[in-house]
CSV table of C-alpha atoms in Angstrom, one decimal:
chain,number,residue,atom,x,y,z
A,1,GLN,CA,-3.6,33.9,23.6
A,2,MET,CA,-3.8,29.4,23.0
A,3,CYS,CA,-7.7,29.2,22.0
A,4,ILE,CA,-9.3,26.2,23.6
A,5,ARG,CA,-9.2,24.0,20.1
A,6,ASP,CA,-5.4,24.9,19.8
A,7,ARG,CA,-5.3,23.0,23.6
A,8,SER,CA,-7.3,20.5,22.6
A,9,ARG,CA,-4.7,19.9,19.6
A,10,LEU,CA,-1.4,20.6,21.5
A,11,LEU,CA,-2.6,18.1,24.2
A,12,LEU,CA,-3.6,15.7,21.4
A,13,LEU,CA,0.0,15.6,19.8
A,14,LEU,CA,1.5,15.4,23.4
A,15,LEU,CA,-0.1,12.3,23.8
A,16,LEU,CA,0.6,10.6,20.2
A,17,GLY,CA,4.5,11.8,20.9
A,18,CYS,CA,4.3,10.4,24.5
A,19,SER,CA,2.4,7.6,25.1
A,20,GLY,CA,2.8,3.8,25.4
A,21,ASN,CA,4.6,1.4,26.9
A,22,ALA,CA,8.2,2.3,27.1
A,23,SER,CA,9.5,-1.1,26.7
A,24,TYR,CA,7.8,-1.0,22.7
A,25,PRO,CA,7.9,1.7,20.1
A,26,ASP,CA,4.7,4.4,20.5
A,27,THR,CA,5.1,4.9,17.0
A,28,LEU,CA,4.1,2.9,13.6
A,29,ARG,CA,7.0,4.5,11.8
A,30,SER,CA,9.6,2.9,14.5
A,31,ALA,CA,7.7,-0.3,15.3
A,32,ALA,CA,7.5,-1.0,11.4
A,33,SER,CA,11.1,-0.1,11.2
A,34,ALA,CA,11.9,-2.4,13.7
A,35,ARG,CA,10.5,-5.1,11.8
A,36,GLY,CA,12.2,-3.7,8.3
A,37,LEU,CA,9.1,-2.4,7.1
A,38,TYR,CA,8.3,0.8,5.8
A,39,ILE,CA,4.9,2.2,6.7
A,40,GLY,CA,3.1,5.3,5.2
A,41,ALA,CA,0.6,7.9,4.1
A,42,ALA,CA,-0.2,9.7,1.0
A,43,THR,CA,0.4,13.2,1.6
A,44,ASN,CA,-0.8,16.8,-0.4
A,45,ALA,CA,2.0,19.6,-0.8
A,46,GLY,CA,-1.0,21.9,0.5
A,47,ASP,CA,-2.0,20.4,4.0
A,48,LEU,CA,1.9,20.0,4.1
A,49,THR,CA,2.4,23.7,4.4
A,50,ASN,CA,-1.1,24.5,6.2
A,51,SER,CA,0.2,26.6,9.3
A,52,SER,CA,-3.9,26.6,10.5
A,53,GLU,CA,-3.4,22.7,10.6
A,54,PRO,CA,0.0,22.3,12.2
A,55,GLU,CA,-0.8,18.7,13.6
A,56,TYR,CA,-1.4,17.0,9.9
A,57,THR,CA,2.4,17.6,9.2
A,58,MET,CA,3.5,16.9,13.1
A,59,ILE,CA,1.4,13.5,12.9
A,60,GLU,CA,2.5,12.7,9.3
A,61,GLN,CA,6.1,12.9,9.8
A,62,ARG,CA,6.1,11.2,13.0
A,63,GLN,CA,4.3,8.3,12.6
A,64,PHE,CA,5.5,7.5,8.9
A,65,SER,CA,8.7,6.1,7.4
A,66,ILE,CA,8.0,6.8,3.9
A,67,THR,CA,5.1,9.3,1.7
A,68,THR,CA,3.7,9.7,-1.5
A,69,ALA,CA,2.5,12.8,-3.5
A,70,GLU,CA,-1.5,12.2,-3.7
A,71,ASN,CA,-1.6,14.3,-6.8
A,72,SER,CA,1.7,17.4,-6.5
A,73,CYS,CA,4.0,14.8,-8.7
A,74,LYS,CA,1.0,13.7,-11.1
A,75,VAL,CA,1.7,14.3,-15.2
A,76,GLY,CA,-0.9,17.1,-15.3
A,77,LEU,CA,0.1,19.0,-12.5
A,78,ILE,CA,3.7,18.8,-12.8
A,79,HIS,CA,4.0,19.8,-16.7
A,80,PRO,CA,0.9,21.7,-17.7
A,81,GLU,CA,2.8,22.8,-20.9
A,82,PRO,CA,5.1,20.9,-23.3
A,83,ALA,CA,8.4,22.7,-22.8
A,84,THR,CA,6.9,23.4,-19.1
A,85,PHE,CA,8.1,21.7,-15.4
A,86,ASP,CA,6.0,22.9,-12.2
A,87,TRP,CA,7.6,21.4,-9.3
A,88,THR,CA,6.1,23.4,-7.0
A,89,GLY,CA,4.0,21.0,-5.1
A,90,CYS,CA,6.1,17.7,-5.8
A,91,ASP,CA,8.8,19.7,-4.4
A,92,LYS,CA,7.1,20.8,-1.7
A,93,VAL,CA,6.7,16.9,-0.8
A,94,PHE,CA,9.7,15.4,-1.3
A,95,ASP,CA,11.6,18.6,0.5
A,96,SER,CA,8.9,17.7,3.5
A,97,ALA,CA,9.7,14.3,3.4
A,98,ALA,CA,13.5,15.1,3.6
A,99,SER,CA,13.1,17.4,6.7
A,100,ALA,CA,11.8,14.1,8.2
A,101,ASN,CA,13.7,11.8,7.2
A,102,GLN,CA,11.5,9.9,5.1
A,103,SER,CA,11.7,8.1,2.0
A,104,VAL,CA,9.0,8.6,-1.0
A,105,ARG,CA,7.9,6.8,-3.4
A,106,GLY,CA,7.1,8.9,-6.5
A,107,HIS,CA,3.6,8.5,-8.1
A,108,ASN,CA,3.2,8.3,-11.1
A,109,LEU,CA,4.8,8.8,-14.6
A,110,CYS,CA,2.5,7.6,-17.2
A,111,TRP,CA,-1.3,7.3,-16.6
A,112,HIS,CA,-4.3,8.0,-18.5
A,113,LYS,CA,-5.8,10.1,-15.9
A,114,GLN,CA,-4.9,13.6,-15.0
A,115,ASN,CA,-3.1,14.4,-17.9
A,116,PRO,CA,-2.6,18.4,-19.8
A,117,GLY,CA,-4.2,19.2,-22.3
A,118,TRP,CA,-1.5,18.9,-24.8
A,119,LEU,CA,-0.8,15.4,-24.2
A,120,ASN,CA,-4.0,14.0,-25.9
A,121,SER,CA,-4.4,11.6,-28.6
A,122,SER,CA,-4.1,13.7,-31.4
A,123,LEU,CA,-0.5,13.4,-31.4
A,124,SER,CA,1.9,11.2,-33.7
A,125,LYS,CA,3.3,8.1,-32.2
A,126,ASP,CA,6.9,9.5,-32.7
A,127,GLN,CA,5.5,12.7,-30.6
A,128,LEU,CA,3.7,10.2,-28.1
A,129,ALA,CA,7.5,8.7,-27.4
A,130,ASN,CA,9.3,11.5,-27.3
A,131,ALA,CA,6.8,13.0,-24.8
A,132,LEU,CA,6.9,9.8,-22.4
A,133,GLY,CA,10.7,9.4,-22.2
A,134,GLY,CA,11.3,13.4,-21.8
A,135,HIS,CA,8.8,14.0,-18.9
A,136,ILE,CA,10.2,10.2,-17.5
A,137,ASP,CA,13.9,11.4,-18.1
A,138,ALA,CA,13.3,15.5,-16.5
A,139,VAL,CA,11.0,13.8,-13.8
A,140,VAL,CA,13.4,11.0,-12.5
A,141,GLY,CA,15.9,13.1,-13.5
A,142,ARG,CA,15.2,15.6,-10.9
A,143,TYR,CA,14.4,13.4,-7.5
A,144,GLY,CA,17.5,11.0,-8.2
A,145,GLU,CA,17.7,8.5,-5.4
A,146,ARG,CA,15.6,11.2,-3.4
A,147,ALA,CA,12.6,8.7,-4.4
A,148,TYR,CA,13.1,5.2,-3.3
A,149,ALA,CA,10.9,3.9,-5.9
A,150,TRP,CA,8.3,5.2,-9.1
A,151,ASP,CA,4.8,4.1,-10.0
A,152,VAL,CA,6.1,4.3,-13.7
A,153,VAL,CA,2.6,3.2,-15.3
A,154,ASN,CA,-0.4,3.3,-13.4
A,155,GLU,CA,-3.4,1.5,-13.6
A,156,ALA,CA,-3.2,0.1,-17.8
A,157,VAL,CA,-4.3,-3.6,-17.2
A,158,SER,CA,-8.4,-4.2,-18.4
A,159,ASP,CA,-11.0,-4.9,-15.5
A,160,GLY,CA,-13.6,-7.5,-15.8
A,161,GLY,CA,-13.2,-10.9,-15.9
A,162,SER,CA,-11.5,-13.4,-18.1
A,163,GLY,CA,-11.7,-13.4,-22.0
A,164,VAL,CA,-10.5,-9.7,-22.6
A,165,PRO,CA,-7.6,-8.3,-23.3
A,166,VAL,CA,-4.5,-7.6,-21.1
A,167,LEU,CA,-4.3,-3.9,-21.9
A,168,LYS,CA,-7.4,-1.2,-21.2
A,169,ALA,CA,-8.2,-0.3,-25.1
A,170,ASP,CA,-9.1,2.9,-23.9
A,171,PHE,CA,-5.6,4.0,-22.2
A,172,ASP,CA,-5.6,7.8,-23.7
A,173,PRO,CA,-3.1,8.8,-25.5
A,174,TRP,CA,-0.8,6.1,-25.3
A,175,LEU,CA,-2.8,3.3,-26.8
A,176,PRO,CA,-3.2,2.5,-29.9
A,177,LYS,CA,-0.3,4.9,-31.4
A,178,LEU,CA,3.0,3.4,-29.2
A,179,PRO,CA,1.9,-0.3,-28.0
A,180,ASP,CA,5.2,-0.8,-26.3
A,181,PHE,CA,4.8,2.2,-23.9
A,182,ILE,CA,4.8,0.5,-20.9
A,183,ASP,CA,8.5,-1.1,-21.9
A,184,ARG,CA,9.2,2.2,-23.2
A,185,ALA,CA,8.3,4.2,-19.9
A,186,PHE,CA,10.2,1.3,-17.7
A,187,VAL,CA,13.7,1.1,-20.1
A,188,ALA,CA,13.5,5.1,-19.9
A,189,ALA,CA,12.9,5.7,-16.1
A,190,ARG,CA,16.1,2.9,-15.5
A,191,LYS,CA,17.9,5.2,-17.3
A,192,ALA,CA,17.4,8.7,-15.5
A,193,GLY,CA,16.9,7.1,-12.4
A,194,GLY,CA,19.6,4.5,-12.3
A,195,LYS,CA,19.3,0.9,-11.2
A,196,ASN,CA,18.8,2.1,-6.9
A,197,VAL,CA,15.7,3.7,-7.5
A,198,LYS,CA,12.8,1.1,-8.1
A,199,LEU,CA,10.7,0.8,-10.5
A,200,PHE,CA,6.8,-0.6,-9.9
A,201,TYR,CA,3.7,-1.2,-11.7
A,202,ASN,CA,0.6,-0.2,-9.9
A,203,ASP,CA,-3.3,-1.2,-10.1
A,204,TYR,CA,-6.5,-1.1,-8.4
A,205,GLY,CA,-8.8,-4.5,-8.3
A,206,ALA,CA,-5.9,-6.7,-8.6
A,207,GLU,CA,-5.3,-7.8,-5.0
A,208,THR,CA,-6.9,-11.0,-4.8
A,209,MET,CA,-6.6,-13.9,-6.8
A,210,CYS,CA,-8.6,-12.8,-9.8
A,211,ALA,CA,-9.2,-12.2,-13.4
A,212,LYS,CA,-7.5,-9.1,-13.3
A,213,SER,CA,-4.5,-10.1,-11.3
A,214,ASP,CA,-4.0,-12.8,-13.7
A,215,ARG,CA,-3.2,-10.0,-16.5
A,216,VAL,CA,-1.3,-7.9,-14.1
A,217,TYR,CA,0.9,-11.3,-13.7
A,218,GLU,CA,1.0,-12.1,-17.2
A,219,LEU,CA,2.0,-8.1,-17.9
A,220,VAL,CA,4.7,-8.4,-15.3
A,221,ALA,CA,5.9,-11.9,-16.1
A,222,GLY,CA,6.2,-11.0,-19.9
A,223,MET,CA,8.2,-7.6,-19.1
A,224,LEU,CA,10.7,-10.1,-16.9
A,225,LYS,CA,11.3,-12.7,-19.7
A,226,ARG,CA,11.7,-9.5,-22.1
A,227,GLY,CA,14.1,-8.1,-19.7
A,228,ILE,CA,12.5,-5.2,-19.0
A,229,PRO,CA,13.4,-3.4,-15.8
A,230,ILE,CA,10.8,-3.6,-13.7
A,231,ASP,CA,11.3,-4.2,-10.1
A,232,GLY,CA,8.0,-4.4,-8.4
A,233,VAL,CA,4.2,-4.6,-8.2
A,234,GLY,CA,2.1,-2.3,-6.2
A,235,PHE,CA,-1.4,-3.2,-4.7
A,236,GLN,CA,-3.6,-0.3,-4.1
A,237,SER,CA,-6.2,-1.9,-2.0
A,238,HIS,CA,-8.6,0.6,-1.7
A,239,LEU,CA,-11.2,-1.9,0.5
A,240,SER,CA,-14.2,-1.6,2.3
A,241,ILE,CA,-14.9,-3.5,5.4
A,242,GLY,CA,-16.5,-6.7,3.4
A,243,PHE,CA,-13.1,-7.7,2.2
A,244,LYS,CA,-12.2,-9.3,5.6
A,245,SER,CA,-13.6,-12.6,3.6
A,246,GLN,CA,-11.1,-11.8,1.0
A,247,LEU,CA,-7.9,-11.7,3.1
A,248,SER,CA,-6.6,-15.1,2.3
A,249,SER,CA,-7.0,-14.7,-1.5
A,250,MET,CA,-4.6,-11.4,-1.3
A,251,GLU,CA,-2.4,-13.3,0.7
A,252,ARG,CA,-2.1,-16.3,-2.0
A,253,ASN,CA,-2.0,-13.6,-4.8
A,254,LEU,CA,0.9,-11.3,-3.4
A,255,LYS,CA,3.3,-14.5,-2.8
A,256,ARG,CA,2.6,-15.6,-6.2
A,257,PHE,CA,3.7,-12.1,-7.6
A,258,ALA,CA,6.8,-12.8,-5.0
A,259,ALA,CA,7.6,-15.6,-6.3
A,260,LEU,CA,8.7,-13.9,-9.7
A,261,GLY,CA,11.4,-12.3,-7.2
A,262,LEU,CA,9.4,-8.9,-7.4
A,263,GLU,CA,9.1,-6.5,-4.6
A,264,ILE,CA,5.7,-6.1,-3.0
A,265,HIS,CA,3.6,-2.8,-1.7
A,266,ILE,CA,0.6,-2.1,-0.5
A,267,THR,CA,0.1,1.4,-2.5
A,268,GLU,CA,-2.9,3.3,-1.4
A,269,LEU,CA,-4.8,1.3,1.3
A,270,ASP,CA,-7.8,2.3,2.9
A,271,VAL,CA,-10.9,0.5,4.5
A,272,ARG,CA,-14.2,1.9,4.4
A,273,ALA,CA,-16.0,1.4,7.5
A,274,CYS,CA,-19.6,1.9,6.2
A,275,ASN,CA,-21.3,3.4,3.6
A,276,ASP,CA,-24.6,5.3,2.5
A,277,SER,CA,-26.7,2.9,3.9
A,278,THR,CA,-24.6,1.6,6.6
A,279,ARG,CA,-23.1,3.2,10.3
A,280,CYS,CA,-19.7,3.3,11.2
A,281,ASP,CA,-20.1,2.0,14.4
A,282,THR,CA,-18.0,0.2,17.1
A,283,GLN,CA,-18.9,-3.5,15.2
A,284,ALA,CA,-17.7,-1.8,11.7
A,285,LEU,CA,-14.1,0.0,13.1
A,286,GLY,CA,-13.7,-3.2,14.8
A,287,THR,CA,-13.3,-4.9,11.8
A,288,GLN,CA,-11.5,-2.3,10.1
A,289,ALA,CA,-8.8,-2.6,12.6
A,290,GLU,CA,-8.6,-6.5,12.2
A,291,ILE,CA,-8.1,-6.0,8.3
A,292,TYR,CA,-5.5,-3.4,9.1
A,293,ALA,CA,-4.0,-5.7,11.4
A,294,GLU,CA,-3.8,-8.3,9.3
A,295,LEU,CA,-2.9,-6.7,5.8
A,296,VAL,CA,0.4,-5.4,8.5
A,297,GLN,CA,0.6,-9.3,9.4
A,298,ILE,CA,0.3,-10.3,6.0
A,299,CYS,CA,3.1,-8.4,4.8
A,300,LEU,CA,5.4,-8.8,7.2
A,301,SER,CA,5.1,-12.6,6.3
A,302,ILE,CA,6.2,-12.0,3.3
A,303,PRO,CA,9.9,-11.2,2.9
A,304,GLU,CA,9.2,-9.2,-0.6
A,305,CYS,CA,6.8,-7.0,1.1
A,306,LYS,CA,8.6,-3.9,1.7
A,307,VAL,CA,5.8,-1.3,2.0
A,308,LEU,CA,2.7,-0.3,3.4
A,309,GLU,CA,1.5,2.6,2.7
A,310,MET,CA,-2.2,4.4,3.1
A,311,TRP,CA,-3.9,6.8,0.8
A,312,GLY,CA,-3.9,9.6,3.6
A,313,PHE,CA,-4.2,8.8,7.0
A,314,THR,CA,-6.6,10.9,8.7
A,315,ASP,CA,-10.7,11.2,7.9
A,316,ARG,CA,-10.3,14.9,7.9
A,317,HIS,CA,-8.5,14.9,4.0
A,318,THR,CA,-9.6,11.2,1.9
A,319,TRP,CA,-10.4,11.1,-1.4
A,320,THR,CA,-13.1,8.6,-0.1
A,321,ARG,CA,-15.5,12.0,0.4
A,322,HIS,CA,-15.7,12.1,-3.5
A,323,PHE,CA,-15.3,8.8,-5.2
A,324,GLN,CA,-18.3,6.5,-5.3
A,325,ASN,CA,-19.9,8.3,-2.5
A,326,PRO,CA,-22.8,10.6,-3.2
A,327,THR,CA,-23.7,12.3,-0.2
A,328,GLY,CA,-19.8,12.9,0.8
A,329,LYS,CA,-20.1,10.7,4.1
A,330,ASP,CA,-17.6,10.2,6.4
A,331,GLU,CA,-16.7,6.7,5.8
A,332,MET,CA,-13.8,6.5,7.8
A,333,PRO,CA,-11.3,4.6,6.2
A,334,LEU,CA,-8.0,5.7,7.7
A,335,PRO,CA,-6.4,4.8,10.9
A,336,PHE,CA,-6.7,8.5,12.5
A,337,ASP,CA,-10.2,10.1,13.0
A,338,VAL,CA,-11.1,13.9,11.6
A,339,ASP,CA,-9.8,15.1,14.5
A,340,TYR,CA,-6.5,13.2,14.2
A,341,LYS,CA,-7.7,10.7,17.1
A,342,PRO,CA,-5.8,7.3,16.8
A,343,LYS,CA,-8.8,4.8,15.6
A,344,PRO,CA,-8.6,1.2,16.8
A,345,ALA,CA,-6.9,0.4,13.3
A,346,PHE,CA,-4.3,2.5,14.7
A,347,SER,CA,-3.8,0.2,17.4
A,348,SER,CA,-4.3,-3.0,15.8
A,349,MET,CA,-1.4,-2.6,13.4
A,350,LEU,CA,1.1,-0.8,16.2
A,351,THR,CA,0.0,-4.3,18.7
A,352,ILE,CA,0.9,-6.7,15.7
A,353,LEU,CA,4.6,-4.4,14.6
A,354,ASN,CA,5.2,-4.5,18.4
A,355,GLN,CA,5.1,-8.5,18.8
A,356,HIS,CA,8.5,-8.9,20.6
A,357,LYS,CA,10.5,-10.9,18.3
A,358,PRO,CA,9.5,-12.0,14.1
A,359,VAL,CA,8.3,-15.7,13.9
A,360,GLY,CA,9.0,-17.4,11.1
A,361,TYR,CA,6.9,-20.3,9.9
A,362,THR,CA,8.0,-23.3,7.5
A,363,THR,CA,5.4,-24.7,5.5
A,364,GLN,CA,4.9,-28.1,5.5
A,365,VAL,CA,3.8,-31.1,2.6
A,366,SER,CA,0.6,-32.1,4.5
A,367,THR,CA,-1.0,-31.3,7.3
A,368,CYS,CA,-0.1,-32.1,10.7
A,369,ARG,CA,0.5,-35.9,11.4
A,370,ASN,CA,0.7,-37.5,15.1
A,371,ALA,CA,-0.5,-34.0,15.8
A,372,VAL,CA,-1.6,-32.8,19.5
A,373,PRO,CA,-4.2,-30.6,19.2
A,374,LEU,CA,-4.2,-26.7,21.2
A,375,SER,CA,-7.4,-25.6,20.0
A,376,GLY,CA,-10.5,-26.5,18.1
A,377,LEU,CA,-11.9,-24.6,15.3
A,378,ILE,CA,-10.3,-20.7,14.7
A,379,LYS,CA,-12.2,-18.9,12.0
A,380,VAL,CA,-9.5,-16.8,10.1
A,381,SER,CA,-9.0,-14.7,7.0
A,382,SER,CA,-5.6,-15.9,6.1
A,383,VAL,CA,-2.7,-17.9,6.9
A,384,ALA,CA,-1.1,-15.4,8.4
A,385,GLY,CA,-3.7,-14.8,10.4
A,386,CYS,CA,-3.9,-18.5,11.7
A,387,GLU,CA,0.1,-18.1,12.4
A,388,ALA,CA,-0.7,-15.6,14.6
A,389,LYS,CA,-2.7,-17.3,16.8
A,390,CYS,CA,0.2,-19.7,16.9
A,391,THR,CA,2.4,-17.1,17.5
A,392,ALA,CA,0.8,-16.0,20.8
A,393,ASP,CA,0.5,-18.9,22.2
A,394,PRO,CA,3.5,-20.3,23.6
A,395,ALA,CA,2.4,-23.9,23.8
A,396,CYS,CA,1.5,-23.8,19.7
A,397,VAL,CA,4.6,-25.7,17.6
A,398,ALA,CA,2.6,-25.8,14.1
A,399,VAL,CA,-1.2,-24.8,13.1
A,400,ASP,CA,-3.0,-26.7,10.0
A,401,THR,CA,-5.0,-24.3,8.0
A,402,ASP,CA,-6.6,-23.6,4.8
A,403,GLY,CA,-6.4,-19.8,5.2
A,404,ALA,CA,-9.7,-20.0,6.4
A,405,SER,CA,-9.9,-22.2,9.0
A,406,CYS,CA,-7.3,-22.7,11.9
A,407,TYR,CA,-6.4,-25.3,14.8
A,408,THR,CA,-3.2,-24.5,16.8
A,409,LYS,CA,-1.1,-27.5,17.8
A,410,SER,CA,1.5,-28.2,20.6
A,411,LYS,CA,3.2,-31.5,18.5
A,412,CYS,CA,3.4,-31.8,14.7
A,413,ASP,CA,4.8,-34.3,12.3
A,414,ALA,CA,5.6,-33.5,8.8
A,415,ALA,CA,8.1,-32.9,6.3
A,416,ALA,CA,9.0,-29.1,5.1
A,417,GLY,CA,8.1,-28.5,1.3
A,418,SER,CA,5.7,-26.9,-0.8
A,419,CYS,CA,1.9,-27.3,-0.1
A,420,VAL,CA,-1.5,-26.1,-1.9
A,421,GLY,CA,-4.8,-26.0,0.5
A,422,TRP,CA,-4.8,-27.8,4.0
A,423,CYS,CA,-1.8,-27.7,5.0
A,424,SER,CA,0.5,-27.0,8.3
A,425,TYR,CA,3.1,-24.4,9.1
A,426,ARG,CA,5.3,-25.2,11.8
A,427,LYS,CA,7.4,-22.5,14.4
A,428,SER,CA,10.8,-22.0,12.6
A,429,ALA,CA,13.2,-23.4,15.3
A,430,ASP,CA,15.2,-20.0,15.6
A,431,THR,CA,12.1,-18.1,16.5
A,432,GLU,CA,10.1,-17.7,19.5
A,433,PRO,CA,6.8,-15.6,20.3
């Protein structure tokens, strides 16, 4: 007989499957698909096959169109001995995705952490080169075009301010013996996967305009110049609610990478709502929801941004319980809580995705001339946030903004073109809210 707890779970699943306005998609997956965006969450093989917690797989498959194995496809688990591969966990993630018609981002092929014991700095340059090429050939070759993309190299760029080398000196075992390991890895991945599997460099701490993102930019721009096959950059985006003030900087940063012709993915998003000294109260969860919504809006505003993926989806299963969290507090970083109930972050993302029609904006060379104002000062976190205010007002035709302050206008004269700082942005003539 079904216990009370199981009845509650079933009711939750029914609500998640049937709620919402019939005029709009009621899942993140369907709403994002209508906007040409993959939205996803990292998953764990063990949780996907845990029969005592069926809501994990049911909600994940219903809500998301793309997934990543949080750990199961990393080198240490998949390649425990030089001549031995264990495909069990990675296969489970790919098979689960296939059963739900989801795409997969493979993660990752080359890193300096979670490597098997045999893959160490005692290997010679030739042995390292053979190990790298052999691993990539086997893994990428096995999954082929079942993978939408692979994080080919993960977290190789140095941390810290300006004046440090582009790459980490302690990127063991690859450096210093194999200085061209990044180029080798991408060339091997293209050969193994073909042109339809997208190849990414992925890193943390490079989301905003800063010294580290400058180094990532230098790395990938150099790869493009050398003809190395790279298709995009993954921005991990492990954030907290204090990040709200940096959203405008992140938007500018993503746009400069997109201008290189690279695809943009937000790959490991979570937003901690509190820490050991603060509370995850209603206000904190509201700020968290605003950040999630703003990131969706930013991604939608950049044509090259194709994927927005979270590092998990429920606070019940999140790495933040064990990383930079000495007490293991529930910092509530994801859009579903520990009981799989959707949080304000879920609703805020769905609202943005369910706007009637995508509204395009044209950058103009200056602020509005001969303007007729609609609003006073509105504080925003990004240009996209200001544009969203205009989108929501049928009378608005343009905005003046620097990404922090925003003014909506019902009349605006200015020529289209490039602009930095305070600029105007006009609704495209063929779109309407």
